[in-house]
Coordinates of C-alpha atoms and ligand atoms in Angstrom, one line a residue:
X398 CA -22.2 72.4 243.4
X399 CA -22.4 71.3 247.0
X400 CA -19.3 70.2 248.9
X401 CA -19.4 66.8 250.3
X402 CA -16.8 66.9 253.0
X403 CA -15.5 63.5 254.0
X404 CA -11.9 64.5 255.0
X405 CA -12.5 65.1 258.7
X406 CA -9.3 63.4 259.8
X407 CA -7.5 66.2 258.0
X408 CA -9.5 68.9 259.5
X409 CA -13.0 69.7 260.6
X410 CA -15.6 72.4 260.2
X411 CA -15.8 74.7 263.2
X412 CA -19.1 74.0 264.9
X413 CA -21.3 77.1 264.7
X414 CA -21.8 77.0 268.5
X415 CA -18.0 77.0 268.9
X416 CA -17.7 80.0 266.6
X417 CA -20.4 81.8 268.5
X418 CA -18.6 81.2 271.8
X419 CA -15.2 82.6 270.6
X420 CA -16.5 85.5 268.5
X421 CA -16.8 88.2 271.3
X422 CA -13.2 87.6 272.3
X423 CA -11.9 89.0 269.0
X424 CA -13.6 92.3 269.0
X425 CA -15.1 93.2 272.4
X426 CA -13.3 91.1 275.0
X427 CA -9.8 91.4 273.6
X428 CA -8.0 91.9 276.9
X429 CA -4.8 90.0 277.8
X430 CA -5.6 87.4 280.5
X431 CA -2.4 88.3 282.3
X432 CA -3.3 91.9 282.8
X433 CA -4.1 93.3 286.2
X434 CA -7.3 95.1 285.1
X435 CA -10.7 93.6 285.1
X436 CA -11.0 93.9 281.3
X437 CA -8.2 91.3 281.0
X438 CA -9.3 89.4 284.0
X439 CA -12.6 88.5 282.5
X440 CA -10.8 86.8 279.7
X441 CA -8.7 84.9 282.2
X442 CA -12.0 83.7 283.8
X443 CA -13.1 82.4 280.4
X444 CA -9.8 80.6 279.9
X445 CA -10.3 79.0 283.2
X446 CA -13.7 77.7 282.1
X447 CA -12.2 76.4 278.8
X448 CA -9.5 74.5 280.8
X449 CA -12.1 73.0 283.0
X450 CA -14.1 71.9 279.9
X451 CA -11.1 70.2 278.4
X452 CA -10.3 68.5 281.7
X453 CA -13.9 67.3 282.1
X454 CA -13.8 65.6 278.7
X455 CA -10.5 63.8 279.6
X456 CA -11.4 63.3 283.3
X457 CA -8.3 65.0 284.6
X458 CA -7.4 68.0 286.7
X459 CA -7.6 71.4 284.9
X460 CA -4.1 72.2 286.2
X461 CA -2.8 69.2 284.1
X462 CA -3.8 70.9 280.9
X463 CA -1.3 73.1 279.0
X464 CA -2.7 74.9 275.9
X465 CA -0.4 74.9 272.9
X466 CA -0.6 76.0 269.2
X467 CA -1.4 72.6 267.7
X468 CA -1.2 68.8 268.0
X469 CA 2.3 68.9 266.5
X470 CA 3.5 71.3 269.2
X471 CA 2.0 69.1 271.9
X472 CA 3.7 66.0 270.5
X473 CA 7.1 67.8 270.2
X474 CA 6.8 69.2 273.7
X475 CA 6.0 65.9 275.3
X476 CA 8.8 64.0 273.7
X477 CA 11.4 66.8 274.2
X478 CA 10.4 67.2 277.8
X479 CA 10.8 63.5 278.6
X480 CA 14.3 63.5 277.0
X481 CA 15.5 66.7 278.8
X482 CA 14.1 65.6 282.2
X483 CA 16.0 62.2 282.0
X484 CA 19.3 62.9 280.2
X485 CA 20.7 59.5 281.1
X486 CA 18.0 57.7 279.1
X487 CA 18.7 57.7 275.4
X488 CA 15.9 55.5 273.9
X489 CA 12.5 56.3 272.5
X490 CA 9.9 53.6 271.7
X491 CA 7.2 54.5 269.1
X492 CA 5.6 52.9 266.0
X493 CA 6.0 52.9 262.3
X494 CA 2.5 54.2 261.9
X495 CA 2.7 57.5 263.9
X496 CA 1.7 60.9 262.5
X497 CA 4.7 62.8 261.1
X498 CA 4.5 65.1 264.2
X499 CA 6.0 62.2 266.1
X500 CA 7.6 60.1 263.4
X501 CA 9.7 62.9 261.8
X502 CA 10.7 64.2 265.2
X503 CA 11.9 60.7 266.2
X504 CA 13.9 60.4 262.9
X505 CA 15.4 63.8 263.6
X506 CA 16.4 62.9 267.2
X507 CA 17.9 59.6 265.9
X508 CA 19.9 61.3 263.1
X509 CA 20.9 64.6 264.6
X510 CA 21.0 64.0 268.4
X511 CA 22.0 60.4 268.6
X512 CA 19.0 58.9 270.3
X513 CA 18.1 55.3 269.7
X514 CA 14.5 54.8 268.5
X515 CA 12.6 51.6 268.3
X516 CA 9.8 51.7 265.7
X517 CA 7.2 49.0 266.4
X518 CA 5.7 47.3 263.3
X519 CA 2.2 46.1 262.7
X520 CA 0.4 43.1 261.2
X521 CA -1.5 43.4 257.9
X522 CA -4.4 45.0 259.7
X523 CA -2.3 47.6 261.4
X524 CA -2.4 46.0 264.8
X525 CA 0.6 46.2 267.2
X526 CA 2.2 43.2 268.7
X527 CA 2.1 43.4 272.5
X528 CA 5.0 41.0 273.0
X529 CA 7.2 43.0 270.7
X530 CA 6.1 46.1 272.6
X531 CA 6.9 44.6 276.0
X532 CA 10.4 43.6 274.9
X533 CA 11.0 47.1 273.4
X534 CA 10.3 49.0 276.6
X535 CA 13.7 48.7 278.3
X536 CA 15.1 50.4 281.4
X537 CA 17.0 52.9 279.3
X538 CA 13.8 54.1 277.6
X539 CA 13.1 57.7 278.2
X540 CA 9.6 57.8 276.7
X541 CA 7.1 55.6 274.9
X542 CA 5.0 57.6 272.4
X543 CA 2.1 55.7 270.7
X544 CA -0.9 57.2 269.0
X545 CA -4.3 56.4 270.4
X546 CA -6.0 56.2 267.0
X547 CA -4.4 56.2 263.6
X548 CA -5.3 59.1 261.4
X549 CA -5.2 57.0 258.1
X550 CA -6.9 53.8 259.1
X551 CA -8.7 54.8 262.2
X552 CA -7.2 51.9 264.1
X553 CA -7.4 52.1 267.9
X554 CA -4.4 50.9 269.8
X555 CA -4.6 49.3 273.2
X556 CA -3.4 52.4 275.0
X557 CA -4.5 51.6 278.5
X558 CA -2.7 48.2 278.5
X559 CA 0.4 49.7 276.9
X560 CA 0.5 52.6 279.4
X561 CA 0.2 50.0 282.3
X562 CA 3.2 48.1 280.9
X563 CA 5.3 51.3 280.6
X564 CA 4.3 52.4 284.2
X565 CA 5.3 49.0 285.6
X566 CA 8.8 49.5 284.0
X567 CA 9.0 53.1 285.2
X568 CA 8.9 54.6 281.7
X569 CA 7.1 57.8 280.8
X570 CA 4.1 57.1 278.5
X571 CA 2.8 59.7 276.0
X572 CA 0.0 59.2 273.6
X573 CA -0.9 61.3 270.5
X574 CA -4.7 61.2 271.0
X575 CA -5.4 63.9 268.3
X576 CA -7.7 61.5 266.4
X577 CA -9.2 59.9 269.5
X578 CA -10.4 62.9 271.5
X579 CA -14.1 63.3 271.0
X580 CA -14.5 60.0 269.3
X581 CA -13.6 57.5 272.0
X582 CA -14.1 57.8 275.8
X583 CA -10.9 58.9 277.6
X584 CA -10.5 58.6 281.3
X585 CA -7.2 59.9 282.5
X586 CA -8.0 59.3 286.1
X587 CA -8.3 55.6 285.4
X588 CA -5.5 55.2 282.9
X589 CA -1.8 55.5 283.8
X590 CA -1.0 57.8 280.9
X591 CA 1.6 60.5 281.7
X592 CA 1.1 62.8 278.7
X593 CA -1.6 63.2 276.0
X594 CA -1.7 65.4 273.0
X595 CA -4.9 66.8 271.3
X596 CA -5.6 69.3 268.6
X597 CA -8.6 71.7 268.2
X598 CA -9.1 71.5 264.5
X599 CA -9.7 67.8 264.5
X600 CA -12.7 68.2 266.8
X601 CA -14.6 71.1 265.4
X602 CA -12.6 73.9 267.0
X603 CA -10.4 76.2 264.7
X604 CA -6.9 75.5 263.5
X605 CA -4.0 76.7 265.6
X606 CA -4.9 75.5 269.1
X607 CA -4.0 72.3 270.9
X608 CA -3.5 71.0 274.3
X609 CA -1.1 68.8 276.2
X610 CA -2.1 66.9 279.3
X611 CA 0.9 66.5 281.7
X612 CA 0.2 64.4 284.8
X613 CA 0.8 66.1 288.1
X614 CA 4.3 65.7 289.5
X615 CA 5.6 64.4 286.2
X616 CA 9.0 66.0 285.6
X617 CA 8.4 68.6 282.9
X618 CA 10.7 70.8 280.8
X619 CA 9.0 73.6 278.8
X620 CA 9.5 73.9 275.0
X621 CA 8.8 77.6 274.8
X622 CA 10.5 79.7 277.4
X623 CA 9.5 83.3 278.2
X624 CA 6.5 84.6 280.3
X625 CA 4.7 82.8 283.0
X626 CA 1.7 81.7 281.0
X627 CA 0.3 78.2 281.5
X628 CA 2.0 77.9 284.9
X629 CA 5.4 78.7 283.2
X630 CA 5.1 75.5 281.2
X631 CA 4.4 77.2 277.9
X632 CA 5.3 80.9 277.3
X633 CA 3.5 83.2 275.0
X634 CA 0.3 85.2 275.3
X635 CA -2.5 82.8 275.1
X636 CA -4.5 82.2 271.9
X637 CA -7.6 83.3 273.9
X638 CA -10.2 82.8 271.1
X639 CA -8.7 79.5 270.1
X640 CA -8.6 78.2 273.7
X641 CA -12.2 79.3 274.3
X642 CA -13.2 77.5 271.2
X643 CA -11.4 74.4 272.1
X644 CA -13.1 74.4 275.5
X645 CA -16.5 74.7 273.8
X646 CA -15.6 72.0 271.3
X647 CA -14.6 69.6 274.1
X648 CA -17.9 70.3 275.8
X649 CA -19.8 69.6 272.6
X650 CA -17.7 66.5 271.9
X651 CA -18.8 65.0 275.2
X652 CA -22.4 65.6 274.3
X653 CA -22.0 64.3 270.8
X654 CA -19.8 61.2 271.5
X655 CA -22.9 59.0 271.5
X656 CA -24.0 60.3 268.0
X657 CA -20.4 59.7 266.8
X658 CA -20.7 56.1 267.8
X659 CA -24.2 55.5 266.5
X660 CA -25.3 57.8 263.6
X661 CA -21.8 58.6 262.2
X662 CA -20.8 54.9 262.6
X663 CA -23.9 53.8 260.7
X664 CA -23.2 56.2 257.9
X665 CA -19.6 55.1 257.7
X666 CA -20.6 51.4 257.7
X667 CA -23.1 52.1 254.9
X668 CA -20.5 53.9 252.8
X669 CA -17.9 51.2 253.4
X670 CA -20.2 48.2 252.8
X671 CA -21.7 49.9 249.7
X672 CA -18.2 50.4 248.2
X673 CA -16.8 47.0 249.1
X674 CA -19.8 45.2 247.7
X675 CA -20.3 47.1 244.4
X676 CA -16.7 47.8 243.4
X677 CA -14.5 44.9 242.4
X678 CA -10.9 44.7 243.7
X679 CA -11.7 47.0 246.6
X680 CA -10.3 46.1 250.0
X681 CA -10.6 47.6 253.5
X682 CA -7.4 48.7 255.2
X683 CA -7.2 48.6 259.0
X684 CA -8.7 46.7 261.8
X685 CA -12.3 46.2 260.9
X686 CA -13.5 45.6 264.4
X687 CA -11.4 48.1 266.4
X688 CA -11.5 51.4 264.6
X689 CA -12.7 55.0 265.0
X690 CA -16.4 55.1 264.1
X691 CA -15.8 57.8 261.4
X692 CA -13.0 56.4 259.3
X693 CA -13.0 54.0 256.3
X694 CA -9.7 53.5 254.4
X695 CA -10.3 51.6 251.2
X696 CA -7.9 50.5 248.5
X697 CA -8.9 50.2 244.9
X698 CA -6.7 47.8 243.1
X699 CA -4.9 49.0 239.9
X700 CA -5.8 52.7 240.1
X701 CA -4.1 55.8 241.4
X702 CA -5.5 57.3 244.6
X703 CA -4.8 60.7 243.4
X704 CA -6.7 60.2 240.1
X705 CA -9.7 59.0 242.2
X706 CA -9.4 62.1 244.3
X707 CA -9.3 64.4 241.2
X708 CA -12.4 62.7 239.8
X709 CA -14.3 62.9 243.1
X710 CA -13.2 66.5 243.4
X711 CA -15.0 67.3 240.1
X712 CA -18.2 66.2 241.9
X713 CA -17.4 68.2 245.1
X714 CA -16.5 65.1 247.1
X715 CA -13.5 65.7 249.4
X716 CA -11.5 62.7 250.7
X717 CA -7.8 62.0 251.0
X718 CA -5.3 59.6 249.7
X719 CA -2.2 58.3 251.4
X720 CA -0.3 57.7 248.1
X721 CA 1.6 60.3 246.2
X722 CA 3.0 58.4 243.2
X723 CA 2.4 61.2 240.7
X724 CA 3.2 64.2 242.9
X725 CA 7.0 63.7 242.9
X726 CA 7.2 61.4 245.9
X727 CA 7.6 57.7 245.1
X728 CA 6.4 56.7 248.5
X729 CA 2.9 55.4 249.2
X730 CA 1.5 56.0 252.7
X731 CA 4.0 54.9 255.4
X732 CA 1.1 53.5 257.3
X733 CA -0.1 51.1 254.6
X734 CA 3.6 50.3 253.8
X735 CA 4.1 49.3 257.5
X736 CA 1.0 47.1 257.1
X737 CA 2.4 45.4 254.0
X738 CA -0.5 46.4 251.7
X739 CA 0.6 45.3 248.2
X740 CA 1.7 48.2 246.0
X741 CA -1.1 47.8 243.4
X742 CA -3.5 48.5 246.3
X743 CA -1.5 50.9 248.5
X744 CA -1.3 53.4 245.6
X745 CA -5.1 53.3 245.2
X746 CA -6.0 54.0 248.8
X747 CA -8.7 56.5 249.7
X748 CA -9.5 57.6 253.2
X749 CA -13.1 58.7 253.9
X750 CA -13.4 60.3 257.3
X751 CA -16.9 61.5 258.3
X752 CA -18.2 63.8 261.1
X753 CA -21.5 64.6 262.7
X754 CA -22.1 67.1 259.9
X755 CA -22.4 64.4 257.2
X756 CA -25.8 63.2 256.0
X757 CA -27.1 60.0 254.5
X758 CA -27.9 61.8 251.3
X759 CA -24.1 62.5 251.0
X760 CA -23.3 58.9 251.5
X761 CA -25.8 57.9 248.9
X762 CA -24.3 60.4 246.4
X763 CA -20.8 59.0 246.9
X764 CA -22.1 55.5 246.5
X765 CA -23.8 56.5 243.3
X766 CA -20.8 58.2 241.8
X767 CA -17.8 56.1 242.9
X768 CA -18.3 52.8 240.9
X769 CA -18.4 54.7 237.6
X770 CA -15.2 56.7 238.6
X771 CA -13.3 53.6 239.4
X772 CA -14.5 51.8 236.3
X773 CA -13.5 54.7 234.0
X774 CA -10.1 55.0 235.6
X775 CA -9.4 51.3 235.3
X776 CA -10.0 51.5 231.6
X777 CA -7.2 54.1 231.4
X778 CA -5.0 52.6 234.0
X779 CA -1.4 51.8 233.4
X780 CA -1.7 49.7 236.5
X781 CA -3.5 46.4 235.9
X782 CA -3.0 42.9 236.9
X783 CA -1.3 41.9 233.7
X784 CA 0.8 45.0 233.0
X785 CA 4.2 45.9 234.4
X786 CA 4.4 47.8 237.7
X787 CA 5.1 51.6 237.4
X788 CA 8.3 53.1 238.6
X789 CA 6.9 54.0 242.0
X790 CA 6.2 50.4 242.7
X791 CA 9.9 49.8 243.1
X792 CA 10.4 52.0 246.1
X793 CA 7.5 50.1 247.7
X794 CA 9.3 46.8 247.8
X795 CA 12.1 48.1 250.0
Ligands
LIG1296 C1 -3.6 66.1 262.7 C2 -2.8 65.2 263.5 C3 -1.7 65.7 264.2 C4 -1.2 67.1 264.1 O1 -2.1 68.1 264.6 P1 -1.9 69.6 264.2 O2 -2.8 70.4 265.1 O3 -2.4 69.7 262.8 O4 -0.5 70.0 264.3 C5 -1.0 64.9 265.1 N1 -1.4 63.6 265.2 C6 -2.4 63.1 264.6 C7 -2.8 61.6 264.8 C8 -3.2 63.9 263.7 O5 -4.2 63.3 263.1

């Protein structure tokens, strides 16, 4: 059975060219880039190239790139740094639809460290309200942290405009761009963004490497303290292979961005249109006209997302669901909840996220299989328009 992988917002395949680039640095060129000898020094040279490749994709200075272990570390570092650098400012502005790497940290800071957090809401399409945003950015705000693109719906937020507003008020602006890097053009020279997070494994590099852009002269407080790596901004011997891979992945992302926005988008649109037109009670979640080109989040009324995933899994189709009604958690996706998606739909949401490695045959296969899966599940479903809501529905109404 072939695997049809449509869960690229969860993680991506390492591009074979990326793997090839990193391979020698495991077994032959394993030196420590901080060493005085040439054997280590040549690894240092390769890291320099990787830093330049990342900076080129983002149009920033290589010195503004700090390599980290993942997107979550970059997000945590950015927010913690802004708070430590401005101890008199006690407010954070973010949204209800952030990734847990930002959202859980903000909840922690609120509960355990006494910060005030403003969580911006969205409309039913997941769009932020600019007036609400403007009012939320107050002089006592230490940092605004807003994701560039949402991992569940693919929605793209007006980051440039939001960054300008923060800058005008003298507030540090961070964006979690983990889902945006490689899919949408990013020009940090033109945009007044202070910090930006990205993660290797979301753009065809391996897991366990990320980067944080920190604009020159921005006050910065390191998260990890120790050796002088990364200009004393992030201690710890470099993940040399991961960093080299990330550099290569950024170079390839630049070359493939056009394909992402044409061929991948066309495949996504075909998949989405096919599903919405053949399966009754299916709705699109998110901002139809302003989304990542690879993501389609679709709700199927009156069925469990996890049941759909299990049935698709039997056929080798990998996707993801935001709901977890049967797995112990009563909460459907916090993103769909923020958007006010009705519970009978929020529980049956499936996220398909494509990549440049998907083919039209795969889309056709999914379009052939899915209507039957949904039809069969609806026959068995305790959720239906005329039956009582299941227990997990109750938490949704809060
Ligand atoms: C995956 C993801 C992260 C976390 O990145 P890791 O490298 O897995 O820690 C953060 N934000 C968004 C939007 C993501 O999609």
